[in-house]
């Protein structure tokens, strides 16, 4: 085989090997429910609730939104493994009833163990 073809053959081999690998499943692709547990105009208040939720075992995140010209910081919690009483626990921590923002029930394969 001529040496000029060797890089092309190697590149083809690498590309075909990569095509057979398992797809990566990200958290946002896994089935989950998203609850809004707070909406604030002051970032300090949103950060305090996020930290409080974190100390209670919830991975919260902050989403920005402009509604009727007002800037809001929404505190959201994604629940991947629903357990009874999770809404009540979120309400006790935040002091307000959580709002179910979305149910992401996609038919994605489960994340590989490990």
Short mmCIF file of C-alpha atoms in Angstrom, two decimals:
data_model
loop_
_atom_site.label_atom_id
_atom_site.label_comp_id
_atom_site.label_asym_id
_atom_site.label_seq_id
_atom_site.Cartn_x
_atom_site.Cartn_y
_atom_site.Cartn_z
CA UNK A 1 0.00 0.00 0.00
CA UNK A 2 1.42 3.43 -0.86
CA UNK A 3 2.42 5.55 2.15
CA UNK A 4 0.16 8.41 1.00
CA UNK A 5 -2.93 6.27 1.68
CA UNK A 6 -1.90 5.26 5.21
CA UNK A 7 -3.20 8.47 6.91
CA UNK A 8 -6.53 8.13 5.11
CA UNK A 9 -6.91 4.49 6.14
CA UNK A 10 -6.09 5.33 9.77
CA UNK A 11 -8.55 8.25 9.80
CA UNK A 12 -11.28 6.00 8.38
CA UNK A 13 -10.58 3.35 11.03
CA UNK A 14 -10.82 5.91 13.85
CA UNK A 15 -14.08 7.36 12.52
CA UNK A 16 -15.75 3.96 12.13
CA UNK A 17 -14.67 2.94 15.64
CA UNK A 18 -16.15 6.15 17.10
CA UNK A 19 -19.50 5.54 15.42
CA UNK A 20 -20.03 2.33 17.35
CA UNK A 21 -19.69 3.88 20.81
CA UNK A 22 -22.64 4.30 23.15
CA UNK A 23 -24.33 7.72 23.12
CA UNK A 24 -23.78 9.98 26.12
CA UNK A 25 -26.96 10.66 28.11
CA UNK A 26 -26.94 14.01 29.91
CA UNK A 27 -29.01 14.72 33.03
CA UNK A 28 -31.40 17.01 31.16
CA UNK A 29 -32.20 14.13 28.80
CA UNK A 30 -33.21 11.78 31.61
CA UNK A 31 -36.87 11.69 32.66
CA UNK A 32 -37.49 14.28 35.38
CA UNK A 33 -39.94 16.79 36.82
CA UNK A 34 -38.93 20.44 37.20
CA UNK A 35 -40.37 22.44 40.10
CA UNK A 36 -40.15 26.19 40.58
CA UNK A 37 -39.76 26.81 44.30
CA UNK A 38 -39.11 30.54 44.26
CA UNK A 39 -39.03 33.68 42.10
CA UNK A 40 -37.00 36.67 43.25
CA UNK A 41 -35.95 40.09 42.00
CA UNK A 42 -32.90 40.14 44.28
CA UNK A 43 -30.11 37.69 43.51
CA UNK A 44 -29.18 37.37 47.19
CA UNK A 45 -32.60 35.92 48.01
CA UNK A 46 -32.39 33.41 45.14
CA UNK A 47 -28.89 32.33 46.18
CA UNK A 48 -30.00 31.89 49.81
CA UNK A 49 -32.87 29.60 48.80
CA UNK A 50 -30.61 27.66 46.43
CA UNK A 51 -28.09 27.13 49.24
CA UNK A 52 -30.83 26.11 51.69
CA UNK A 53 -32.13 23.55 49.19
CA UNK A 54 -28.60 22.27 48.64
CA UNK A 55 -28.11 21.73 52.37
CA UNK A 56 -31.34 19.67 52.31
CA UNK A 57 -30.08 17.43 49.52
CA UNK A 58 -31.67 19.10 46.48
CA UNK A 59 -29.62 20.23 43.48
CA UNK A 60 -31.24 23.59 42.72
CA UNK A 61 -30.44 25.94 39.87
CA UNK A 62 -31.31 29.54 39.06
CA UNK A 63 -32.99 30.55 35.82
CA UNK A 64 -33.34 34.17 34.72
CA UNK A 65 -36.55 35.47 33.20
CA UNK A 66 -38.01 38.83 32.20
CA UNK A 67 -41.75 39.05 32.68
CA UNK A 68 -43.68 42.28 31.98
CA UNK A 69 -40.42 44.19 32.07
CA UNK A 70 -39.39 42.79 35.47
CA UNK A 71 -36.22 40.70 35.85
CA UNK A 72 -36.78 37.53 37.90
CA UNK A 73 -34.45 34.86 39.23
CA UNK A 74 -36.40 31.60 39.39
CA UNK A 75 -35.12 28.85 41.66
CA UNK A 76 -35.73 25.47 40.04
CA UNK A 77 -35.28 21.91 41.26
CA UNK A 78 -35.15 18.92 38.90
CA UNK A 79 -36.43 15.68 40.45
CA UNK A 80 -35.11 12.58 38.65
CA UNK A 81 -36.35 9.93 41.08
CA UNK A 82 -39.76 10.97 42.40
CA UNK A 83 -40.46 9.90 45.97
CA UNK A 84 -43.65 10.41 47.96
CA UNK A 85 -43.72 13.71 49.81
CA UNK A 86 -41.12 15.53 47.70
CA UNK A 87 -43.50 18.43 46.99
CA UNK A 88 -44.28 18.83 50.68
CA UNK A 89 -40.58 18.82 51.54
CA UNK A 90 -39.87 21.48 48.91
CA UNK A 91 -42.74 23.56 50.32
CA UNK A 92 -41.39 23.28 53.88
CA UNK A 93 -37.93 24.40 52.76
CA UNK A 94 -39.03 27.26 50.49
CA UNK A 95 -42.11 28.42 52.36
CA UNK A 96 -44.20 28.39 49.16
CA UNK A 97 -46.02 25.72 47.20
CA UNK A 98 -43.75 24.42 44.40
CA UNK A 99 -45.02 24.87 40.86
CA UNK A 100 -44.57 21.94 38.48
CA UNK A 101 -42.94 23.66 35.50
CA UNK A 102 -42.42 20.65 33.25
CA UNK A 103 -42.54 16.92 33.08
CA UNK A 104 -39.68 15.74 30.87
CA UNK A 105 -40.72 12.17 30.26
CA UNK A 106 -38.65 11.41 27.19
CA UNK A 107 -38.11 7.87 25.99
CA UNK A 108 -34.36 7.99 26.43
CA UNK A 109 -32.39 4.94 27.48
CA UNK A 110 -31.32 4.87 31.09
CA UNK A 111 -27.90 6.27 31.85
CA UNK A 112 -25.28 3.53 31.91
CA UNK A 113 -24.14 2.50 35.38
CA UNK A 114 -20.63 3.37 36.30
#
